[in-house]
Tab-separated table of C-alpha atoms and ligand atoms in Angstrom:
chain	number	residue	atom	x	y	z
T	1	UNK	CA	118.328	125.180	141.564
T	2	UNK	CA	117.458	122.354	143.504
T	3	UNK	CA	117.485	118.695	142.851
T	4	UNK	CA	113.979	117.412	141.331
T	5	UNK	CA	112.038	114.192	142.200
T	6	UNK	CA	110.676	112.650	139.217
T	7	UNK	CA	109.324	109.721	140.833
T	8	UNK	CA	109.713	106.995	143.919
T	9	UNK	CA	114.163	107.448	144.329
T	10	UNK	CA	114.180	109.008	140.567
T	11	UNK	CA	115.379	112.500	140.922
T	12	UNK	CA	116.608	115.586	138.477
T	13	UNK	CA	119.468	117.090	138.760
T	14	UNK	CA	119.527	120.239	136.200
T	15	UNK	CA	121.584	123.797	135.202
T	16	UNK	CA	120.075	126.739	132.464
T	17	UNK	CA	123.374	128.195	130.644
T	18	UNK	CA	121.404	131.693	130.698
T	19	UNK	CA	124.850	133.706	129.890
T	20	UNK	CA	123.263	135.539	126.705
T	21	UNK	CA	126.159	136.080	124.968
T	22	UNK	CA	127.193	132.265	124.661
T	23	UNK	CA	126.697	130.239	121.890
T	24	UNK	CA	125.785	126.701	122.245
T	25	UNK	CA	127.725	124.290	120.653
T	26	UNK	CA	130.150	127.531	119.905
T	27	UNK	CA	127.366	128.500	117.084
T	28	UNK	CA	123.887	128.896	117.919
T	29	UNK	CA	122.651	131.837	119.945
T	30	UNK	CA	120.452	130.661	123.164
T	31	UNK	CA	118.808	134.212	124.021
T	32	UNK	CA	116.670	132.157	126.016
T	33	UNK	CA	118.681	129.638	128.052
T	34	UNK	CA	119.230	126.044	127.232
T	35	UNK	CA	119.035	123.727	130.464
T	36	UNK	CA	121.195	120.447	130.745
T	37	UNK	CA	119.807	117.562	132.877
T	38	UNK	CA	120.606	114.286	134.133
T	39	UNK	CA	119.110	111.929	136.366
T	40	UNK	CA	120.090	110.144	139.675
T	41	UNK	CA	118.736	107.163	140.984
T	42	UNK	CA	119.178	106.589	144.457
T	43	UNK	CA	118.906	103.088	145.946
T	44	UNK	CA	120.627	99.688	146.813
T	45	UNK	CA	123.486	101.434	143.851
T	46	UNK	CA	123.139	105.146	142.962
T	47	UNK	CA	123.293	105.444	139.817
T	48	UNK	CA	123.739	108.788	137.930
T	49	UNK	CA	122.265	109.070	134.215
T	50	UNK	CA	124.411	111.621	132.128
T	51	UNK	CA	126.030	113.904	133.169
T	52	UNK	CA	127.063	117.776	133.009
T	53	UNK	CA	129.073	120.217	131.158
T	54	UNK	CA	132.098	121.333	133.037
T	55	UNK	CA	131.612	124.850	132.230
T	56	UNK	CA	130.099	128.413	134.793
T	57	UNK	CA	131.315	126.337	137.588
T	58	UNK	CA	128.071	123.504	136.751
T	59	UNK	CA	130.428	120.798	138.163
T	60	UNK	CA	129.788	122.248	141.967
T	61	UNK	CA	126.008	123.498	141.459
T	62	UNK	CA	125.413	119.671	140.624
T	63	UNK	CA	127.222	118.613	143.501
T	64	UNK	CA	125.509	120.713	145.382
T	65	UNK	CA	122.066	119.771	144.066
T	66	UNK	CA	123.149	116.184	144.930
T	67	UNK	CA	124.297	116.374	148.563
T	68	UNK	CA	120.294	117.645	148.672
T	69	UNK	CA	120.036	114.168	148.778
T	70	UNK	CA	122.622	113.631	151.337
T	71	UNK	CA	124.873	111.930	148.522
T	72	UNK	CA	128.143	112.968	147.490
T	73	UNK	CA	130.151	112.342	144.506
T	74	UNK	CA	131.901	108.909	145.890
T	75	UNK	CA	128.615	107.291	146.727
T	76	UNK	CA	127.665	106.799	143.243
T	77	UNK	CA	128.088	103.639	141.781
T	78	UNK	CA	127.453	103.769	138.366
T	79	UNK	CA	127.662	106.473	135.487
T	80	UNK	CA	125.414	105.702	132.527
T	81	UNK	CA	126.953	108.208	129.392
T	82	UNK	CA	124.393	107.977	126.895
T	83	UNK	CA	126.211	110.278	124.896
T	84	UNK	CA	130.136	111.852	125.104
T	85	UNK	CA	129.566	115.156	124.114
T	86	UNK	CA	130.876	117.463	125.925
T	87	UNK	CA	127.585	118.932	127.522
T	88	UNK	CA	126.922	115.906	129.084
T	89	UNK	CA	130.255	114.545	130.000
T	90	UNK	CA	132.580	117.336	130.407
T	91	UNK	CA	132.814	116.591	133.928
T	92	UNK	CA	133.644	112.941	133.904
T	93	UNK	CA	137.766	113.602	134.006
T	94	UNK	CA	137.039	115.266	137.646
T	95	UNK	CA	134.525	113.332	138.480
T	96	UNK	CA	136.310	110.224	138.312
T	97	UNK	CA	139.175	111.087	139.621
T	98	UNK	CA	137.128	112.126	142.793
T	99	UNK	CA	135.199	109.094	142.795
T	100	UNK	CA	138.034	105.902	141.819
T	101	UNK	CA	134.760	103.087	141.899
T	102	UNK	CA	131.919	104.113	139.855
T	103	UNK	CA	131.797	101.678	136.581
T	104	UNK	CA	130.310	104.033	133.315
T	105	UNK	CA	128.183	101.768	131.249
T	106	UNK	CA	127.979	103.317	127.251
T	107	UNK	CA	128.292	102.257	124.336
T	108	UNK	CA	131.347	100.187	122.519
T	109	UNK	CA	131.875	103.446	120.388
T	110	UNK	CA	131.723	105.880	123.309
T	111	UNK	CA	134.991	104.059	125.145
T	112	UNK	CA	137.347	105.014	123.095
T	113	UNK	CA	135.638	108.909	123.468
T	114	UNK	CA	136.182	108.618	127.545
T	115	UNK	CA	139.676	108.140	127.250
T	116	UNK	CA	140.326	110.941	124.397
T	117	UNK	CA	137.751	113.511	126.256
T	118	UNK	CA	137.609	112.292	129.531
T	119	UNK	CA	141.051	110.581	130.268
T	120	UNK	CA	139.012	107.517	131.622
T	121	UNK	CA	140.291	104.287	131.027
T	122	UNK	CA	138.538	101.594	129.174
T	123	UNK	CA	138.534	99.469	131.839
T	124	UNK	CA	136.410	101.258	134.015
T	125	UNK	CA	133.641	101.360	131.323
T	126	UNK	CA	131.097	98.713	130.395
T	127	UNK	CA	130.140	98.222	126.769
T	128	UNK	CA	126.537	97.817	126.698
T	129	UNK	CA	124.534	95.947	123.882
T	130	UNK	CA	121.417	96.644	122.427
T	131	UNK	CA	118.711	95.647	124.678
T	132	UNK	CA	120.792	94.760	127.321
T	133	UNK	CA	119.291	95.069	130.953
T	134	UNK	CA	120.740	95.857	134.571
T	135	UNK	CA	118.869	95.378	137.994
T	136	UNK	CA	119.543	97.131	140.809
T	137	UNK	CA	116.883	97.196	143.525
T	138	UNK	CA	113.486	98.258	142.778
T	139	UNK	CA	114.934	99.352	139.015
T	140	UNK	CA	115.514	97.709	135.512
T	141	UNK	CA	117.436	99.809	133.266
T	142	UNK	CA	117.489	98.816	129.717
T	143	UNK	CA	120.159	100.535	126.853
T	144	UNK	CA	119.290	100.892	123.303
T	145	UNK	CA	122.365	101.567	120.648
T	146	UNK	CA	120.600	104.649	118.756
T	147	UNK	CA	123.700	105.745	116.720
T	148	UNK	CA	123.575	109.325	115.428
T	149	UNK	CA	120.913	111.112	117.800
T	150	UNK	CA	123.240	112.955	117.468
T	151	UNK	CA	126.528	111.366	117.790
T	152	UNK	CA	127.982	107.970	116.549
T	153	UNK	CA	128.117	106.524	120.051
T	154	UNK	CA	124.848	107.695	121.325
T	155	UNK	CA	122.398	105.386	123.225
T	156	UNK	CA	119.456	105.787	125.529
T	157	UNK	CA	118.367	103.924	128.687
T	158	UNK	CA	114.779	102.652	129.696
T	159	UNK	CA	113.677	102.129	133.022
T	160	UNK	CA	111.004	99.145	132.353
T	161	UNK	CA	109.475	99.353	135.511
T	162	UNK	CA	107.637	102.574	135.429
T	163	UNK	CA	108.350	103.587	131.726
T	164	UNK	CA	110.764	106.094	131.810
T	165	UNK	CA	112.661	106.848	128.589
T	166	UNK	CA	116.123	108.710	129.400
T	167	UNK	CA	116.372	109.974	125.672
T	168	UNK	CA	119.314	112.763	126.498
T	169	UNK	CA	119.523	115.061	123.387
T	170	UNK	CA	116.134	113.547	121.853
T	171	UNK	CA	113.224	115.059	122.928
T	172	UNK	CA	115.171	117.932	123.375
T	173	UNK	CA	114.544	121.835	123.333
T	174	UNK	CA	116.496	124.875	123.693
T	175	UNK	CA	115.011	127.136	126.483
T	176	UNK	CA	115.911	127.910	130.334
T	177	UNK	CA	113.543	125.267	132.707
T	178	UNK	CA	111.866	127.137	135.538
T	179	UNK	CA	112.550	125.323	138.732
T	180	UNK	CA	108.951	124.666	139.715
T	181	UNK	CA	107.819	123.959	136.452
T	182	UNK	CA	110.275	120.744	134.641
T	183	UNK	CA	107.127	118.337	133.720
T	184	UNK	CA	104.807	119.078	130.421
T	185	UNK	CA	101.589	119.131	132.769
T	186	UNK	CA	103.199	122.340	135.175
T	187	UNK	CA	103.550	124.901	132.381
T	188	UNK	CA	101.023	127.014	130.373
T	189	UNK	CA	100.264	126.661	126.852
T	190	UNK	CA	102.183	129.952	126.078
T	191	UNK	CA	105.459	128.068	127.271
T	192	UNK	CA	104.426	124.544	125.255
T	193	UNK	CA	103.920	127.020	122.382
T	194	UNK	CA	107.646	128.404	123.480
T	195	UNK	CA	109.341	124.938	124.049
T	196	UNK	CA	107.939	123.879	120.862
T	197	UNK	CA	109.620	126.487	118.990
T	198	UNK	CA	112.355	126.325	120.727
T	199	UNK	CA	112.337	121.923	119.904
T	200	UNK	CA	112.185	122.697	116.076
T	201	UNK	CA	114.967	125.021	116.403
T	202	UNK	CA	116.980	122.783	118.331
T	203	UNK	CA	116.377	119.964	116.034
T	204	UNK	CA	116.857	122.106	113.117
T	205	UNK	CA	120.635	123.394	114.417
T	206	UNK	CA	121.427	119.889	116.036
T	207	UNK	CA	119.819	116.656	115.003
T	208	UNK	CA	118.589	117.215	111.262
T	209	UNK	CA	121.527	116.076	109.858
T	210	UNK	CA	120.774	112.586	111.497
T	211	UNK	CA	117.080	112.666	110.427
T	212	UNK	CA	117.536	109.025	108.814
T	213	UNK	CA	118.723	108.044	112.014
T	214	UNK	CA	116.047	109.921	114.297
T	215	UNK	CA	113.732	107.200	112.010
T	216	UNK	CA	115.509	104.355	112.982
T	217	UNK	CA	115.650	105.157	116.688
T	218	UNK	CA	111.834	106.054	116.625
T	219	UNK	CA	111.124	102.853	115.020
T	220	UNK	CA	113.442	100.663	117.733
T	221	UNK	CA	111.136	102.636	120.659
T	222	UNK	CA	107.947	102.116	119.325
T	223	UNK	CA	108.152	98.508	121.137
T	224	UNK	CA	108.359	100.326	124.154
T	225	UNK	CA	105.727	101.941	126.736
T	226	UNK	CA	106.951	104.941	127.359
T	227	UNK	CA	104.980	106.633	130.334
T	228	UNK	CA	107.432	109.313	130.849
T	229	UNK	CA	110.237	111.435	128.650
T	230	UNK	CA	113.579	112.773	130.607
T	231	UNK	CA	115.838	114.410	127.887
T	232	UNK	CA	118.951	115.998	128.918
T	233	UNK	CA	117.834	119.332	127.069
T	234	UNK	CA	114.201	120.679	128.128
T	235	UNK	CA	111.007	119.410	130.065
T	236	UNK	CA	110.272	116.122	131.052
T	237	UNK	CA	107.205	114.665	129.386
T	238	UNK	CA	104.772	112.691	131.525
T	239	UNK	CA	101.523	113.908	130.980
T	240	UNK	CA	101.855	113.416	127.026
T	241	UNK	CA	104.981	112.075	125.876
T	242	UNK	CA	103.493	111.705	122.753
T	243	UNK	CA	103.143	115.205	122.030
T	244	UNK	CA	107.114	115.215	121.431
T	245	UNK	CA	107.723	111.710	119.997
T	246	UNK	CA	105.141	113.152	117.146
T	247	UNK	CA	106.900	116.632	116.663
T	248	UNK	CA	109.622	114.815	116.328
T	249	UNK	CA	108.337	112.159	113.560
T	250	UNK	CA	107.295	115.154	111.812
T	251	UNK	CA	110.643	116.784	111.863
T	252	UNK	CA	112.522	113.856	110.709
T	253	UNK	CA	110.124	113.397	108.124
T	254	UNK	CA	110.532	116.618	106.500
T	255	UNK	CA	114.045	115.578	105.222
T	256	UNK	CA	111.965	112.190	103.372
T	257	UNK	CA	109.207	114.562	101.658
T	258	UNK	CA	107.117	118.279	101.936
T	259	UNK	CA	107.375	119.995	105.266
T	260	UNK	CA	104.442	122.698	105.945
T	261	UNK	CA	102.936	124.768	103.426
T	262	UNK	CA	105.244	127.860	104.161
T	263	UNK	CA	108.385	129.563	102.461
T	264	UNK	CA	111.128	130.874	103.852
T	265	UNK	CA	112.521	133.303	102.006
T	266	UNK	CA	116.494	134.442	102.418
T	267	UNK	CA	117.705	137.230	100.711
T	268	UNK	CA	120.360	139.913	100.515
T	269	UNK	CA	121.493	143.284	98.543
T	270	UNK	CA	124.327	145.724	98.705
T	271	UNK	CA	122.723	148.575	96.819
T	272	UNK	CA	119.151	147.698	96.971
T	273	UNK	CA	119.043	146.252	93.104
T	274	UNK	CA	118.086	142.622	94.462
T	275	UNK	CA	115.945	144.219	97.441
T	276	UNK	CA	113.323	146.005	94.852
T	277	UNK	CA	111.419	142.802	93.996
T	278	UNK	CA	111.379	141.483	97.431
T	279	UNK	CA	107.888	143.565	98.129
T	280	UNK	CA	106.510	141.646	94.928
T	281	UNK	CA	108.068	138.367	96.277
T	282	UNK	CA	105.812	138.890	99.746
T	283	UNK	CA	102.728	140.308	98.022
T	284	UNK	CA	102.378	137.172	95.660
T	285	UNK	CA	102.739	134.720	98.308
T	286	UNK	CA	100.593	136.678	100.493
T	287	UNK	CA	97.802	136.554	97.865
T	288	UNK	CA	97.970	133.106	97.271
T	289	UNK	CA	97.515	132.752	101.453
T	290	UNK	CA	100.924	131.027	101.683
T	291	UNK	CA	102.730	131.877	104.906
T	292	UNK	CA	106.282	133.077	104.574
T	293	UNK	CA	108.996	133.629	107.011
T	294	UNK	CA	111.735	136.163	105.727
T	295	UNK	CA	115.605	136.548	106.661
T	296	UNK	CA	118.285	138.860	105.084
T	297	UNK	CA	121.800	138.138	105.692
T	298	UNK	CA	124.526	139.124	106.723
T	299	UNK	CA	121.877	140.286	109.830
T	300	UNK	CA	119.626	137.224	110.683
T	301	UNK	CA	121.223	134.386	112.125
T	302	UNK	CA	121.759	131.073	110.367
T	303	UNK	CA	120.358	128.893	113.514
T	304	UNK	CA	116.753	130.520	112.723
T	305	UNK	CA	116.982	130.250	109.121
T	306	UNK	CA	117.832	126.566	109.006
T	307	UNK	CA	114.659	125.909	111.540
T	308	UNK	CA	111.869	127.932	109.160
T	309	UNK	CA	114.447	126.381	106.064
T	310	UNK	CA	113.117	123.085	107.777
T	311	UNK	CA	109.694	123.025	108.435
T	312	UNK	CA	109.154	125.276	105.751
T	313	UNK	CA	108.151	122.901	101.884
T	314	UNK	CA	109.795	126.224	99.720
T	315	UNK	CA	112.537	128.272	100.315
T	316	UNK	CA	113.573	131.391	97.697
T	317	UNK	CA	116.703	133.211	97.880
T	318	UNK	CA	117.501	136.663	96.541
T	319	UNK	CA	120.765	137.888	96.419
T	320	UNK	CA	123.254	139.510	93.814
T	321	UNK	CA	126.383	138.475	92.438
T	322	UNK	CA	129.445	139.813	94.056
T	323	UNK	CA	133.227	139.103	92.118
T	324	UNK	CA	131.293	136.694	90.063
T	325	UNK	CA	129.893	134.508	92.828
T	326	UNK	CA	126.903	134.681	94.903
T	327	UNK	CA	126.869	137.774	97.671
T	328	UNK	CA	129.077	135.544	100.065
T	329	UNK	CA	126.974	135.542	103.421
T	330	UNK	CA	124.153	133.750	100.971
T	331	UNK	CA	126.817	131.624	100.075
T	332	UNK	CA	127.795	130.822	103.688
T	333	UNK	CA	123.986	129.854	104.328
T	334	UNK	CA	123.451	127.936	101.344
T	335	UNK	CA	126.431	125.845	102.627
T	336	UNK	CA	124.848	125.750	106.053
T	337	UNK	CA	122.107	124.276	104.742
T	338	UNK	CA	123.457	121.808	102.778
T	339	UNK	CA	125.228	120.479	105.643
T	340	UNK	CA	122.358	120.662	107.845
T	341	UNK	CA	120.587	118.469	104.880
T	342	UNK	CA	118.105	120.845	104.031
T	343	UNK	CA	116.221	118.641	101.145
T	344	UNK	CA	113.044	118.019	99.523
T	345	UNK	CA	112.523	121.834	98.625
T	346	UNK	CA	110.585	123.903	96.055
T	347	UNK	CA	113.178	126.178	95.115
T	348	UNK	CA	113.284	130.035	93.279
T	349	UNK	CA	116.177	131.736	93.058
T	350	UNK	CA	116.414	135.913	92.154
T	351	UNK	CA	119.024	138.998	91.749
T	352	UNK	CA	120.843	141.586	90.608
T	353	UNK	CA	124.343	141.585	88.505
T	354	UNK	CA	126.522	144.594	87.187
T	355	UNK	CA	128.399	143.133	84.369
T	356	UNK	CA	128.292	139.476	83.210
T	357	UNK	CA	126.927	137.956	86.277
T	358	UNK	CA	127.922	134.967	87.713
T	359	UNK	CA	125.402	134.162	90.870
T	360	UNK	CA	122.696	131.731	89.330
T	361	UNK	CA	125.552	129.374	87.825
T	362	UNK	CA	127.549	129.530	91.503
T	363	UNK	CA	124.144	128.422	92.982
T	364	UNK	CA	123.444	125.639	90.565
T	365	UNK	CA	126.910	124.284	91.282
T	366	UNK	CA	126.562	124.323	95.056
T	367	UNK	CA	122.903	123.263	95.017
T	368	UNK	CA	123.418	119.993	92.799
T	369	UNK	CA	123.367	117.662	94.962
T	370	UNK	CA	121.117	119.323	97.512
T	371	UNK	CA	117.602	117.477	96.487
T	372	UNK	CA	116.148	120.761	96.227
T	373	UNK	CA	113.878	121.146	92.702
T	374	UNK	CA	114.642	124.847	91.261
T	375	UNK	CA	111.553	126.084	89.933
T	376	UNK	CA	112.734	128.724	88.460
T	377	UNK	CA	115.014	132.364	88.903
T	378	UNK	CA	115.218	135.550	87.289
T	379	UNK	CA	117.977	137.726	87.123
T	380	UNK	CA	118.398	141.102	85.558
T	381	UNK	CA	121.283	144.101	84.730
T	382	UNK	CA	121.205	146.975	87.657
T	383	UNK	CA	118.051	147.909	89.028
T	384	UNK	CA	114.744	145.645	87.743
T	385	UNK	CA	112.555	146.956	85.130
T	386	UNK	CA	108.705	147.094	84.667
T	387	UNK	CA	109.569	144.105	82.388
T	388	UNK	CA	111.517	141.996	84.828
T	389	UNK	CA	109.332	142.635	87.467
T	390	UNK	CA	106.331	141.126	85.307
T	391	UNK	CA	108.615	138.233	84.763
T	392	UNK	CA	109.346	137.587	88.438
T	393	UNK	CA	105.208	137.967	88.951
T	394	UNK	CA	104.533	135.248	86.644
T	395	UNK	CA	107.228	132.478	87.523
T	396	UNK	CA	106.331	133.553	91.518
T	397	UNK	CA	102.197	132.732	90.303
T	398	UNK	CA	104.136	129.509	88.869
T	399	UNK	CA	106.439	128.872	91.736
T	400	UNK	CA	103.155	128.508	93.853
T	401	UNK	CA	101.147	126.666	92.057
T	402	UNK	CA	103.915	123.845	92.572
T	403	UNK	CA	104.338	124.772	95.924
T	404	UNK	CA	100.856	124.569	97.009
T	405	UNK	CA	100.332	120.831	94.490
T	406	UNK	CA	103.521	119.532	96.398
T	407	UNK	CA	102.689	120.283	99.648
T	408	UNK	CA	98.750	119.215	99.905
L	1	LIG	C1	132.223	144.125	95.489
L	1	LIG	C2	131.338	143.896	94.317
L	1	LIG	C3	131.579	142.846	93.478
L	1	LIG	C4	130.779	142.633	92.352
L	1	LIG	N1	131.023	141.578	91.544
L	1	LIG	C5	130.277	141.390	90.424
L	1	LIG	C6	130.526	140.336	89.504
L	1	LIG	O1	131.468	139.565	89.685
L	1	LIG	N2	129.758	140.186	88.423
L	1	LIG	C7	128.709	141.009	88.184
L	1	LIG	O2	127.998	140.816	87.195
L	1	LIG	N3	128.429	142.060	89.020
L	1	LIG	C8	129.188	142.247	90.124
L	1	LIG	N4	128.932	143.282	90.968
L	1	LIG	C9	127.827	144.183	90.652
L	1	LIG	C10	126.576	143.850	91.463
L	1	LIG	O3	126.187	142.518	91.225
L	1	LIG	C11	125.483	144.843	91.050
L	1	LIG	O4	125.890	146.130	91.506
L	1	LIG	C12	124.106	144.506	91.580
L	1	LIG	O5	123.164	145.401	91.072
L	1	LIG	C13	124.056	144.571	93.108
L	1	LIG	O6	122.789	144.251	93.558
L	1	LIG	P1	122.244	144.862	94.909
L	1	LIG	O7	121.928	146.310	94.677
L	1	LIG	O8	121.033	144.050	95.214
L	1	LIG	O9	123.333	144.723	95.911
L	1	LIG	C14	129.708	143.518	92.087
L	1	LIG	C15	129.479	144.577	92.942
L	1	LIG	C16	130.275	144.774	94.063
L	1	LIG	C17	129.983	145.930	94.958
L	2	LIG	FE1	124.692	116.128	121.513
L	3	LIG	FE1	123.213	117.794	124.355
């Protein structure tokens, strides 16, 4: 890959992890690439804005991307971290070793992270403060503390001159980045269609938690004209920013009231008891034109559940009990979703026991604090009945009509 010009001496400097067996963040699957980007600004300083994971040898493609620009690792003056984890900064140790002058500006919180991750010392960094501004040449860079998107110390930096938000994991998607096509206006609607997919899941598996805080930072930018989006995961927006600073309202949202009209539905069986109402499960929702989005586990994994869990206003769950529990890989993805904060749900619960059950009370107890509202469950002995599956027909007819009042 080659470096990118964004505009005038703003340039791109990107990698796609496209190794299909890793697992970003050591969890979610990325069958379709993720890339990582940062930005260099070349001028009267050169200035680099994140940085790079230090992982398939990404260290030297970057350098090589850079000397495309006939600059090499000691001409740049200034690092700006807007955020320590490792994706974006796991080459600062080498890198400043290499290069003994370049100041990092970040945030107060970050220093202490450069010295346990990085082995920099604090007194090569500069603490920035919210709102803060730096000149060099033709360029005005302005941070902005915005805590928690994703971690404690993140912050992003605005260039006021031409607009340019550098948002690093905001904004951000999963999904390789073609070389000739890294702005919103050079790919088809198939790929927006892709990337956007690809955003919810990414939000879904990496920022929901902080959804209180994605509403904070969107508030603190809405001062700002931003003409152009550079993330450090994804496209860069300058046709339409707006396109992703909406998706992105809308996600954080979700976690403050109803998401879309959809249910995802999760469920699992070890002798088919718990899978014979699923077909009546689909067919009612179907009839009542609700879209649904179904999983079973153990099989599907837990990063696409939590993004339909997400956008989606119900969720149901089927699943037996096993040594008076719930079936333990429903267990594992309740838990997921709880920490992935996974609220404001309709909620039905089904399945199967042998002897005295135990499933329904083991999901109450790990569901109580989850802000979900349980419509309703039915469980039964063995294999389901005419009778029981009447009963699941009628609270799934209920279950909807809730579903489809809460989320008008
Ligand atoms: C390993 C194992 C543990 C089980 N533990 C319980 C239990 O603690 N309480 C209970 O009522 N039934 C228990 N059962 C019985 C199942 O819940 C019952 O067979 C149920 O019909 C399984 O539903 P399924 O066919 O959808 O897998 C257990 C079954 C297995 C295989
Ligand atoms: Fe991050
Ligand atoms: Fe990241």
């Amino acid at each position: 890959m080659k470096i990118k010009k964004v505009i005038d001496d703003i340039y791109r400097f990107s990698v796609n992890i496209e190794d299909k067996s890793y697992l970003f963040e050591g969890i979610w699957p990325i069958p379709d690439g993720i890339s990582i980007n940062g930005y260099l600004i070349k001028g009267e300083k050169n200035i680099l804005i994140d940085l790079t994971q230090n992982i398939f040898d990404f260290p030297t493609e970057i350098t090589q991307q850079m000397e495309g620009l006939t600059l090499g690792i000691k001409d740049i003056d200034i690092i700006v971290l807007n955020h320590m984890e490792p994706d974006h900064s796991g080459w600062l140790r080498e890198f400043c070793k290499e290069n003994q002058k370049a100041v990092v500006y970040c945030t107060k919180k970050a220093i202490p992270l450069l010295q346990a991750f990085a082995g920099v010392p604090a007194e090569r960094a500069i603490a920035i403060t919210d709102g803060m501004v730096i000149e060099t040449g033709d360029y005005e860079l302005q941070f902005f503390d915005t805590p928690n998107i994703h971690w404690p110390e993140t912050m992003m930096t605005y260039e006021r001159k031409r607009g340019i938000l550098f948002s690093c994991d905001a904004f951000g998607s999963y999904g390789s980045i073609d070389e000739d096509a890294i702005f919103d206006d050079q790919i088809s609607q198939e790929k927006h269609q892709f990337y956007e997919t690809e955003a919810l899941r990414y939000y879904a598996n990496i920022v929901a938690t902080f959804s209180t805080f994605v509403l904070k930072g969107l508030e603190k930018l809405k001062g700002l004209e931003i003409k152009m989006i550079c993330p450090a995961h994804g496209i860069i927006w300058r046709d339409n920013p707006a396109v992703i600073i909406d998706q992105y309202d809308r996600y954080a949202k979700y976690s403050k009231g109803p998401a879309e009209r959809e249910v995802t539905v999760v469920w699992s069986s070890m002798y088919g008891n718990t899978k014979q109402v699923l077909h009546l499960v689909i067919e009612v929702l179907r009839k009542r034109g609700i879209p649904l989005h179904v999983f079973q586990v153990p099989g599907d994994d837990i990063g696409y559940i939590l993004a339909s869990a997400w956008k989606s206003s119900g969720l149901i769950f089927g699943m037996p009990t096993y040594e008076y529990k719930m079936f333990p890989p429903m267990a594992h993805t309740i838990d997921e979703l709880m920490v992935k904060k996974v609220t404001n749900k309709k909620v039905f619960r089904f399945g199967s026991f042998g002897w005295s059950g135990g499933a329904q009370r083991d999901f109450e107890i790990k569901t109580e604090k989850s802000g979900w509202d349980i419509i309703g469950h039915h469980e039964w002995q063995g294999a389901p009945t005419d009778k029981d599956q009447e009963t699941m027909r009628k609270a799934l007819e209920t279950y909807c009509d809730i579903l489809i009042d809460f989320s008008k």
